[in-house]
Structures are given as C-alpha cells and as structure tokens.
Amino acid sequence: MTTSLQDGQSAASRAAARDSPLAAQVCGAAQGRGDAHDLAPAPWLHARALLPLPDGTRGCAADRRKKKDLDVPEMPSIPNPFPELCCSPFTSVLSADLFPKANSRKKQVIKVYSEDETSRALDVPSDITARDVCQLLILKNHYIDDHSWTLFEHLPHIGVERTIEDHELVIEVLSNWGIEEENKLYFRKNYAKYEFFKNPMYFFPEHMVSFATETNGEISPTQILQMFLSSSTYPEIHGFLHAKEQGKKSWKKIYFFLRRSGLYFSTKGTSKEPRHLQFFSEFGNSDIYVSLAGKKKHGAPTNYGFCFKPNKAGGPRDLKMLCAEEEQSRTCWVTAIRLLKRSISENSLVAMDFSGQKSRVIENPTEALSVAVEEGLAWRKKGCLRLGTHGSPTASSQSSATNMAIHRSQPWFHHKISRDEAQRLIIQQGLVDGVFLVRDSQSNPKTFVLSMSHGQKIKHFQIIPVEDDGEMFHTLDDGHTRFTDLIQLVEFYQLNKGVLPCKLKHYCARIAL
C-alpha cells in the first residue's frame, strides 16, 4: 500500500505539472527532488492573486480518504512547505507571516488643553517626551518656539499641578492617573522654565542656601550653577515651612533641610544634629506639585503651598503637604527639588561633544559643566519680540474710537478679567521680571491696568486716558508720556523702563489649540 500511495502522489504531481508548471515546481520541492534554490520563495509569491486549487491536490485528498476507509495503517504525512496552495479558493493565497512585520511603536491618543479650555487630540507614540509634545503643538499651531512652552499636569481633585520636565515620557505620566480622575494636560508658556540658568541668585536667596564648600566673598552665577548641577557638591536648602500633620487638619511650623538623600526636618528648633533630624520625604518615587488653592482646599495658612505626591495614583491622604511664607521661599524649595531630581536621574549619563567631525566623550567635569551651562543659556538667548505686527494708527482720518479699541486684537490684552485672575495667570506663566498683561480696570471702567511681575511680586499700574484738543491719549505717568493707543504704550515700555520697575519682556496670552 505504501507503493500505491507514492504512485498516487507521483500521478498527482504529473497532473499538476500538466496544468501548471508552477505547481510542478512546488510538488517537486515537496518530494525532495528540488535543489536548495527551489525552496526559495518565487517572485510570483509577491503577487496578491488567488490561485485555483491544483488537481493533484484533490487527487491526494481522494487517496487519503480511500485509505482511511480501508482502515489500513499509513505512513506519516510529509509536511507541506507551501500550505498556502492548499487553502480555500475564497481566501488569499498569501499569509500575513510572509510579509515583513512593521517595527512600529505603539501609539496612543492624548488630549491637551490650553488656557481657554480648548483642547486638541494627538496620536502620539508611547515613548514621546513632554518636549516632543510641545514641539508638535508649536508646529501644528504655527507658534514661535521661544523655549518657554511647557506641558503641565493638572490634578483638579486635589487642587495641584506641576511642570512636566522635558525629558519625561508623557504616556508614563498618564499611566499614573486614576480611572475616575478628571486630570488634564495643559499646554501654556512658563517663562521661569529656564530662568535659573540666567539668574540663579534670583531663585536662591542667601539666607536659605548653605554651600558644601567654603566660599570667599561673593559667589558668581557660574559657581552657583556648578554647585547645583554637580552630583557631589549639591547645596543644602533650609528654612521654616508649615507642614500638615498626617491624618489631621492642623498645620505645624517646622525647620526643614533639603539634602541629596531627601527632605528632613528638625525636632529641636533649627538644630542640624543627626539625632534631631527626622526623615520627611524622598524623591525617587514621588513628584513635587504646586498647590493651586491651598487655603480653600487644604486649610493651609498661606497660598504658597506645595506637596509631594507618589507616582502611583493616590488621593489627598497620600500627599505630604507643605506651605511657605512667601512666593520666593516656595520658588526656592520647588526649584531646588526639581534640580535635585534631575541630577539624581542623570548620574549615569555621559557628557558628549558633537561639535566636531567625530563625537567624543567629555571626561573633564569642568568642561562638561561649562557645555551644559552654555546650552542652558542659549535656550534663553532669544531677545524680546515686538508684539505689534503693524503700525499704530496715527492718521487723522481714523477716529479716536478706533484707536481705543485696536488693542483688543493683541495677545497681551485680556478683556474683563479680575485682579485675582490676572495674578493667577501671571503666576502660572512664571514670576519672571517683565511678565505682563493689560486688562480692563474693575474700579474705573474707562481705564486700563498694566499687571506685571517684578522681584517675584505682582504689581499693578493704572493706565489713565487723557484728552487734549479733542484727542484721547493713554498715560502711565500723569500725562508726561502720552500714547495714542495701548499698542504704542506697550511697545514703548518694551524698549524703555520709564516709570516701571523693569522693561516689559514676556506677555501672558491665552492661546487656543
């Protein structure tokens, strides 16, 4: 019976050869008569076509059914190296396994919100960073990239938010959110993002910083940068903070110390002795957030709160709440912790120089630090942009009413927002000298107010309209310097300090996505 089976297969091969030479090639390879090149996929395999079922295949199937009916043991069947030819005529001959698999990254849809609560959905890969998302939105919306665009993580159920660092993976941030939490990603400007590289002493007052090495006289900004970016000479930050007791509504004023190993507090006044220090929090598995409504939501003694939150989803009970006496103190603590987290995560990285024809490893720590400082300062090199894209209307044919209303199209003007809302917007976009906006006055409907940041404080200046020979002008200095419209006024104080504490540098805008 074995000989009969082989003869049946040979007959099937001859019948298939008469019908199609391609089938003959396949059957010959299956019976072991072909060379090595016969087993290689033929060019016709790449054609997406349906082939009829070969007659020889039907003959083989009939012999097998006949053999089974006789109930006679048969030889094990030879595996067919081309099973695609034995498929149904209604299905494709080609299998998906024959095609190269695309090594594409998994994608996920994220939603990003702007200041005016408009949103945009983005289809992004799983390894996209916060900086990449900002660049994508800048390109899609044709914004100017001045390195101040930032992605924020907003957690409304506990009233906190934080800056997502440029190197962080956005999908990892989203994976830490709870299913029922209404958290959001916000895209807006933060002018204080890289301000530390330009003016470090602005962020770290002398009474709050203790350097690890002895310093003689005044410390230069480069030395401060070197100490904060170094993994071995990180300065110690210290000062009083209000801490919320776990499981209670009360707050207690305690003296804290920030070191590379974590945040500690003293059980005895301002003592630094090890026996008086107790551990408060570490930074490896938690992030630092700024409280948005500490007084209202958590009963904080001031509005300058911040907290540590575990990376995994958690409620208010998992927060370690702290509160500073003033904004400068909070900025110092938050900035120092952000830099410390970054320096710890980058200890295993190697400094590289790609400026020459060949890349090289920078082994000298001083050279590596100077390169990092230069790159950081280059990010902030962009000068002030003139906000007006067209000349101010000065023609006599234009009415004063037109001059009074042309400012409404400017991004720095905010119509009918309150004083508190203006302060909140400036704080969100960074308490850097020269951050400003112009708004309507609430106390006097006919006047405007210039709100600006200086010395980590927000100041408000009233813009008064004055009339001269039937013409309306705007002034900040009781008429000594007059402008036909607000655009002229803003452009003047962008170039001249005048009566203001500093020049106008960065405007607060509510962009739409």
Short mmCIF file of N, CA and C in Angstrom, two decimals, residues 31 281 294 356:
data_model
loop_
_atom_site.label_atom_id
_atom_site.label_comp_id
_atom_site.label_asym_id
_atom_site.label_seq_id
_atom_site.Cartn_x
_atom_site.Cartn_y
_atom_site.Cartn_z
N GLN A 31 8.63 16.78 -2.67
CA GLN A 31 9.09 15.38 -2.70
C GLN A 31 10.60 15.27 -2.57
N SER A 281 10.65 63.04 53.40
CA SER A 281 10.26 62.53 52.08
C SER A 281 11.49 62.31 51.22
N GLY A 294 -4.54 76.19 48.21
CA GLY A 294 -4.18 75.55 49.47
C GLY A 294 -5.05 75.97 50.64
N GLY A 356 32.44 68.57 16.66
CA GLY A 356 33.44 68.26 15.65
C GLY A 356 32.95 67.26 14.62
#
